[in-house]
mmCIF file of C-alpha atoms in Angstrom:
data_model
loop_
_atom_site.group_PDB
_atom_site.id
_atom_site.type_symbol
_atom_site.label_atom_id
_atom_site.label_comp_id
_atom_site.label_asym_id
_atom_site.label_seq_id
_atom_site.Cartn_x
_atom_site.Cartn_y
_atom_site.Cartn_z
ATOM 1 C CA MET A 1 0.152 -0.145 -0.392
ATOM 2 C CA THR A 2 1.027 3.521 -0.806
ATOM 3 C CA ASN A 3 0.956 6.781 0.868
ATOM 4 C CA SER A 4 -0.274 8.386 -2.319
ATOM 5 C CA GLU A 5 -0.254 11.967 -1.192
ATOM 6 C CA TRP A 6 3.211 12.284 -1.355
ATOM 7 C CA GLU A 7 6.153 11.422 -3.795
ATOM 8 C CA LEU A 8 9.778 11.437 -2.815
ATOM 9 C CA GLN A 9 12.244 11.878 -6.126
ATOM 10 C CA LEU A 10 16.400 11.365 -4.776
ATOM 11 C CA LEU A 11 17.513 10.617 -7.911
ATOM 12 C CA GLY A 12 18.799 13.309 -10.383
ATOM 13 C CA CYS A 13 17.763 16.306 -8.213
ATOM 14 C CA TRP A 14 15.822 16.403 -5.145
ATOM 15 C CA GLN A 15 12.283 17.037 -5.155
ATOM 16 C CA LEU A 16 9.109 16.371 -3.105
ATOM 17 C CA LYS A 17 6.039 16.101 -4.491
ATOM 18 C CA ARG A 18 2.526 16.272 -2.402
ATOM 19 C CA ASP A 19 -0.598 15.261 -4.961
ATOM 20 C CA GLY A 20 1.371 15.794 -7.482
ATOM 21 C CA GLN A 21 2.811 18.930 -7.082
ATOM 22 C CA PRO A 22 6.137 20.467 -5.666
ATOM 23 C CA VAL A 23 6.801 21.212 -2.448
ATOM 24 C CA ASP A 24 8.875 24.232 -1.084
ATOM 25 C CA ILE A 25 11.128 22.803 1.523
ATOM 26 C CA GLY A 26 14.109 24.271 3.607
ATOM 27 C CA ILE A 27 17.357 22.595 3.088
ATOM 28 C CA ARG A 28 17.441 21.286 6.994
ATOM 29 C CA GLN A 29 14.260 19.601 6.293
ATOM 30 C CA GLN A 30 15.744 18.061 3.088
ATOM 31 C CA ARG A 31 18.754 16.561 4.643
ATOM 32 C CA LEU A 32 16.642 15.203 7.289
ATOM 33 C CA ILE A 33 14.184 13.556 5.021
ATOM 34 C CA ALA A 34 16.812 12.060 2.922
ATOM 35 C CA ALA A 35 18.137 10.135 5.727
ATOM 36 C CA LEU A 36 15.261 8.751 6.795
ATOM 37 C CA ALA A 37 14.599 7.320 2.747
ATOM 38 C CA LEU A 38 18.178 6.261 1.738
ATOM 39 C CA LEU A 39 18.710 5.322 5.599
ATOM 40 C CA GLY A 40 15.605 3.766 7.176
ATOM 41 C CA PRO A 41 14.055 4.204 10.510
ATOM 42 C CA ARG A 42 17.024 5.645 12.896
ATOM 43 C CA SER A 43 16.898 7.067 16.307
ATOM 44 C CA ARG A 44 17.337 10.593 17.001
ATOM 45 C CA ARG A 45 20.792 10.604 18.411
ATOM 46 C CA TYR A 46 21.761 8.983 14.836
ATOM 47 C CA LEU A 47 20.476 11.169 13.261
ATOM 48 C CA THR A 48 21.875 14.261 15.178
ATOM 49 C CA GLY A 49 25.420 12.879 15.057
ATOM 50 C CA LEU A 50 24.758 12.359 11.293
ATOM 51 C CA LEU A 51 23.366 15.733 10.397
ATOM 52 C CA TRP A 52 25.028 17.921 12.692
ATOM 53 C CA PRO A 53 28.422 16.208 13.415
ATOM 54 C CA ASP A 54 30.273 19.870 14.204
ATOM 55 C CA SER A 55 27.246 21.031 16.612
ATOM 56 C CA THR A 56 27.538 20.206 20.766
ATOM 57 C CA ASP A 57 25.086 17.403 21.929
ATOM 58 C CA ALA A 58 22.413 19.889 22.727
ATOM 59 C CA GLN A 59 23.152 22.226 19.470
ATOM 60 C CA ALA A 60 22.564 19.042 17.560
ATOM 61 C CA ALA A 61 19.365 17.993 19.314
ATOM 62 C CA GLY A 62 18.121 21.737 19.160
ATOM 63 C CA SER A 63 18.865 21.613 15.633
ATOM 64 C CA LEU A 64 16.957 17.841 15.128
ATOM 65 C CA ARG A 65 13.761 19.370 16.917
ATOM 66 C CA THR A 66 13.332 22.453 14.987
ATOM 67 C CA THR A 67 13.579 20.386 11.738
ATOM 68 C CA VAL A 68 10.573 17.862 12.967
ATOM 69 C CA PHE A 69 8.900 20.361 14.011
ATOM 70 C CA ARG A 70 8.660 22.607 10.596
ATOM 71 C CA ILE A 71 8.354 18.874 9.077
ATOM 72 C CA THR A 72 5.329 17.874 10.702
ATOM 73 C CA HIS A 73 3.583 21.452 10.979
ATOM 74 C CA GLU A 74 4.031 21.782 7.130
ATOM 75 C CA GLN A 75 3.802 18.586 5.704
ATOM 76 C CA PRO A 76 1.918 16.406 8.246
ATOM 77 C CA GLY A 77 2.011 13.013 7.303
ATOM 78 C CA LEU A 78 5.285 12.481 5.673
ATOM 79 C CA LEU A 79 7.274 11.798 9.309
ATOM 80 C CA GLU A 80 6.184 9.083 11.734
ATOM 81 C CA GLY A 81 8.156 8.911 15.474
ATOM 82 C CA PHE A 82 8.068 5.720 17.480
ATOM 83 C CA GLY A 83 9.913 6.124 20.831
ATOM 84 C CA ASP A 84 13.285 8.021 20.494
ATOM 85 C CA SER A 85 12.872 7.226 16.492
ATOM 86 C CA LEU A 86 11.829 8.693 13.179
ATOM 87 C CA ARG A 87 10.726 7.333 9.988
ATOM 88 C CA LEU A 88 9.093 7.988 6.442
ATOM 89 C CA ALA A 89 5.695 7.276 6.906
ATOM 90 C CA PRO A 90 4.991 4.245 5.813
ATOM 91 C CA GLY A 91 3.723 3.724 2.104
ATOM 92 C CA VAL A 92 4.955 7.025 0.947
ATOM 93 C CA PRO A 93 7.073 6.459 -2.285
ATOM 94 C CA VAL A 94 10.446 6.900 -3.421
ATOM 95 C CA ASP A 95 12.182 6.583 -6.364
ATOM 96 C CA THR A 96 15.256 5.014 -5.433
ATOM 97 C CA PHE A 97 13.684 1.811 -4.509
ATOM 98 C CA ALA A 98 12.568 0.689 -7.823
ATOM 99 C CA VAL A 99 16.185 1.317 -8.647
ATOM 100 C CA ARG A 100 17.379 -0.846 -5.351
ATOM 101 C CA GLN A 101 14.770 -3.270 -6.552
ATOM 102 C CA VAL A 102 16.754 -4.057 -9.687
ATOM 103 C CA ILE A 103 19.921 -4.408 -8.016
ATOM 104 C CA ASP A 104 18.428 -6.643 -5.755
ATOM 105 C CA ASP A 105 16.747 -9.119 -8.378
ATOM 106 C CA VAL A 106 20.059 -9.445 -10.698
ATOM 107 C CA ALA A 107 22.243 -9.989 -7.657
ATOM 108 C CA ARG A 108 20.027 -12.757 -6.594
ATOM 109 C CA GLY A 109 20.426 -14.179 -10.046
ATOM 110 C CA ASP A 110 16.987 -13.452 -11.106
ATOM 111 C CA CYS A 111 18.198 -11.024 -13.920
ATOM 112 C CA ALA A 112 15.057 -11.491 -16.858
ATOM 113 C CA PRO A 113 12.662 -8.982 -15.258
ATOM 114 C CA ALA A 114 16.229 -6.413 -15.105
ATOM 115 C CA ILE A 115 15.904 -6.036 -18.760
ATOM 116 C CA GLY A 116 14.151 -3.439 -19.582
ATOM 117 C CA CYS A 117 15.827 -0.997 -16.740
ATOM 118 C CA VAL A 118 19.373 -0.358 -18.584
ATOM 119 C CA ASP A 119 17.540 3.529 -18.483
ATOM 120 C CA LEU A 120 16.874 3.711 -15.289
ATOM 121 C CA LEU A 121 20.355 2.113 -13.701
ATOM 122 C CA ARG A 122 21.971 5.072 -16.493
ATOM 123 C CA ASN A 123 20.262 7.635 -14.833
ATOM 124 C CA ALA A 124 20.224 7.028 -11.325
ATOM 125 C CA ASP A 125 22.419 9.418 -9.905
ATOM 126 C CA LEU A 126 22.083 10.074 -6.534
ATOM 127 C CA LEU A 127 21.366 13.704 -4.904
ATOM 128 C CA PRO A 128 23.949 14.706 -6.997
ATOM 129 C CA GLY A 129 25.753 18.495 -6.034
ATOM 130 C CA TRP A 130 25.045 16.809 -2.235
ATOM 131 C CA TYR A 131 28.604 16.862 -0.510
ATOM 132 C CA GLU A 132 28.216 15.712 2.821
ATOM 133 C CA ASP A 133 30.154 12.679 4.158
ATOM 134 C CA TRP A 134 27.107 10.532 4.253
ATOM 135 C CA VAL A 135 25.243 11.414 1.062
ATOM 136 C CA VAL A 136 28.662 11.147 -0.679
ATOM 137 C CA PHE A 137 29.393 7.385 0.888
ATOM 138 C CA GLU A 138 25.333 6.711 -0.382
ATOM 139 C CA GLN A 139 26.461 7.465 -3.628
ATOM 140 C CA GLU A 140 29.441 5.754 -4.400
ATOM 141 C CA GLN A 141 27.623 2.553 -3.083
ATOM 142 C CA LEU A 142 24.721 3.262 -5.357
ATOM 143 C CA THR A 143 27.174 4.088 -8.199
ATOM 144 C CA GLN A 144 28.827 1.011 -7.368
ATOM 145 C CA GLN A 145 25.785 -1.275 -7.263
ATOM 146 C CA ARG A 146 24.842 0.448 -10.542
ATOM 147 C CA VAL A 147 27.411 -0.826 -11.981
ATOM 148 C CA HIS A 148 27.986 -4.051 -11.189
ATOM 149 C CA CYS A 149 23.933 -4.661 -11.500
ATOM 150 C CA LEU A 150 24.734 -3.684 -15.402
ATOM 151 C CA GLU A 151 27.758 -5.358 -16.290
ATOM 152 C CA ALA A 152 25.833 -9.057 -14.650
ATOM 153 C CA LEU A 153 22.628 -8.250 -16.879
ATOM 154 C CA GLY A 154 25.016 -7.269 -19.747
ATOM 155 C CA GLU A 155 26.977 -10.844 -19.251
ATOM 156 C CA TYR A 156 23.361 -12.744 -18.804
ATOM 157 C CA LEU A 157 22.426 -10.650 -22.039
ATOM 158 C CA LEU A 158 25.142 -11.864 -23.623
ATOM 159 C CA GLN A 159 25.162 -15.454 -22.373
ATOM 160 C CA SER A 160 21.371 -15.335 -24.369
ATOM 161 C CA ASN A 161 22.507 -14.192 -27.537
ATOM 162 C CA ASP A 162 21.072 -10.677 -27.093
ATOM 163 C CA VAL A 163 24.230 -8.679 -28.132
ATOM 164 C CA ALA A 164 22.302 -5.883 -28.431
ATOM 165 C CA ARG A 165 20.879 -5.426 -25.366
ATOM 166 C CA SER A 166 23.530 -6.827 -23.930
ATOM 167 C CA LEU A 167 25.867 -3.749 -25.612
ATOM 168 C CA GLU A 168 23.480 -1.310 -24.197
ATOM 169 C CA ALA A 169 23.829 -2.748 -20.787
ATOM 170 C CA ALA A 170 27.697 -2.858 -21.478
ATOM 171 C CA HIS A 171 27.703 1.266 -22.603
ATOM 172 C CA ALA A 172 25.745 2.546 -19.467
ATOM 173 C CA ALA A 173 28.244 0.738 -17.142
ATOM 174 C CA ALA A 174 30.850 2.154 -18.828
ATOM 175 C CA SER A 175 28.842 5.689 -19.255
ATOM 176 C CA ILE A 176 28.992 5.613 -15.041
ATOM 177 C CA GLU A 177 32.806 4.990 -14.836
ATOM 178 C CA PRO A 178 34.612 4.966 -18.329
ATOM 179 C CA LEU A 179 37.924 3.862 -16.764
ATOM 180 C CA ARG A 180 36.462 0.548 -15.786
ATOM 181 C CA GLU A 181 38.136 -2.613 -17.721
ATOM 182 C CA SER A 182 35.519 -4.769 -16.441
ATOM 183 C CA ALA A 183 32.885 -2.715 -18.192
ATOM 184 C CA GLN A 184 35.212 -2.230 -21.365
ATOM 185 C CA LEU A 185 35.731 -5.727 -21.887
ATOM 186 C CA LEU A 186 31.907 -6.717 -22.011
ATOM 187 C CA ILE A 187 31.848 -4.449 -24.789
ATOM 188 C CA LEU A 188 34.857 -6.099 -26.238
ATOM 189 C CA LYS A 189 33.338 -9.518 -26.003
ATOM 190 C CA ALA A 190 29.846 -8.361 -26.987
ATOM 191 C CA ASN A 191 30.932 -6.652 -30.345
ATOM 192 C CA LEU A 192 32.951 -9.765 -31.263
ATOM 193 C CA LYS A 193 30.479 -12.100 -30.488
ATOM 194 C CA ALA A 194 28.435 -9.831 -33.022
ATOM 195 C CA GLY A 195 31.211 -10.377 -35.179
ATOM 196 C CA ASN A 196 31.961 -6.484 -35.157
ATOM 197 C CA ASN A 197 35.831 -7.546 -35.174
ATOM 198 C CA VAL A 198 36.408 -3.421 -36.469
ATOM 199 C CA ARG A 199 34.449 -1.853 -33.713
ATOM 200 C CA ALA A 200 35.819 -4.170 -30.850
ATOM 201 C CA ILE A 201 39.502 -2.995 -32.080
ATOM 202 C CA LYS A 202 38.244 0.721 -32.153
ATOM 203 C CA SER A 203 36.460 0.648 -28.735
ATOM 204 C CA PHE A 204 39.948 -1.326 -27.346
ATOM 205 C CA GLU A 205 42.081 1.335 -29.361
ATOM 206 C CA ASP A 206 39.939 4.350 -27.744
ATOM 207 C CA PHE A 207 40.380 2.748 -23.890
ATOM 208 C CA HIS A 208 43.583 2.041 -24.386
ATOM 209 C CA ARG A 209 44.192 5.904 -25.242
ATOM 210 C CA LYS A 210 41.902 7.049 -22.384
ATOM 211 C CA THR A 211 43.994 4.894 -20.005
ATOM 212 C CA GLN A 212 47.390 6.034 -21.118
ATOM 213 C CA SER A 213 46.356 9.628 -20.964
ATOM 214 C CA GLU A 214 44.316 9.949 -17.675
ATOM 215 C CA LEU A 215 46.065 6.470 -15.721
ATOM 216 C CA GLY A 216 49.506 6.621 -17.193
ATOM 217 C CA VAL A 217 49.072 2.788 -17.864
ATOM 218 C CA ALA A 218 47.909 0.454 -20.326
ATOM 219 C CA PRO A 219 45.124 -2.347 -19.990
ATOM 220 C CA SER A 220 45.551 -5.337 -18.612
ATOM 221 C CA SER A 221 46.389 -8.123 -20.983
ATOM 222 C CA ARG A 222 43.009 -9.610 -20.974
ATOM 223 C CA PHE A 223 41.964 -7.247 -24.071
ATOM 224 C CA ARG A 224 44.746 -8.323 -26.585
ATOM 225 C CA ASP A 225 44.269 -12.216 -25.389
ATOM 226 C CA LEU A 226 40.074 -11.542 -26.815
ATOM 227 C CA LEU A 227 41.405 -9.992 -29.824
ATOM 228 C CA GLN A 228 43.793 -12.209 -30.466
ATOM 229 C CA LYS A 229 41.390 -15.324 -30.106
ATOM 230 C CA ALA A 230 39.281 -13.590 -32.313
ATOM 231 C CA ASN A 231 41.672 -13.894 -35.504
#
């Protein structure tokens, strides 16, 4: 059951909607709502340390009380308190949930439901422009999960002889982390399997130039081994 009154977007940008209309909300309230959406229910003490790490305990507790007061009065029904903890009201739709569901499905080996989700995974940048340590950790974690998911999906599609969609997944992974060898290897394997040897060579040469110019190293020997086997 969903709480259709509210809708929270954290991917691409921050946006809270009520009954389909954007809600203007202060940055402190945004941070608290985002933390509860990403981390789930948390104690008030945990939240004060997370969101106001440079404040004294008393100052942080006061900031949290003020923030919770504003949310509960200006966005009634969005938060719930139970004991010493806070959480988003059950059923509030958050766009990260769909991405995490796809990631979980693929991690369990259930790739079929994720075949049509390449664009969802490619465009799931979490809270861009937010640089607090706890947000950066969540951003990096989700980025790694998305890339792993896209690579696993690409390998599944390649084994299923769906080369076109395997390439789509591989290129999506590479667009997130352009210097990641495993994504580039998947692009190479998919092109070779499709018989696109010229394209495979070009993708390797482009990657070689990029690693040399940005990292000062050459790709691993696995790339040349694959190309030699193809010839």
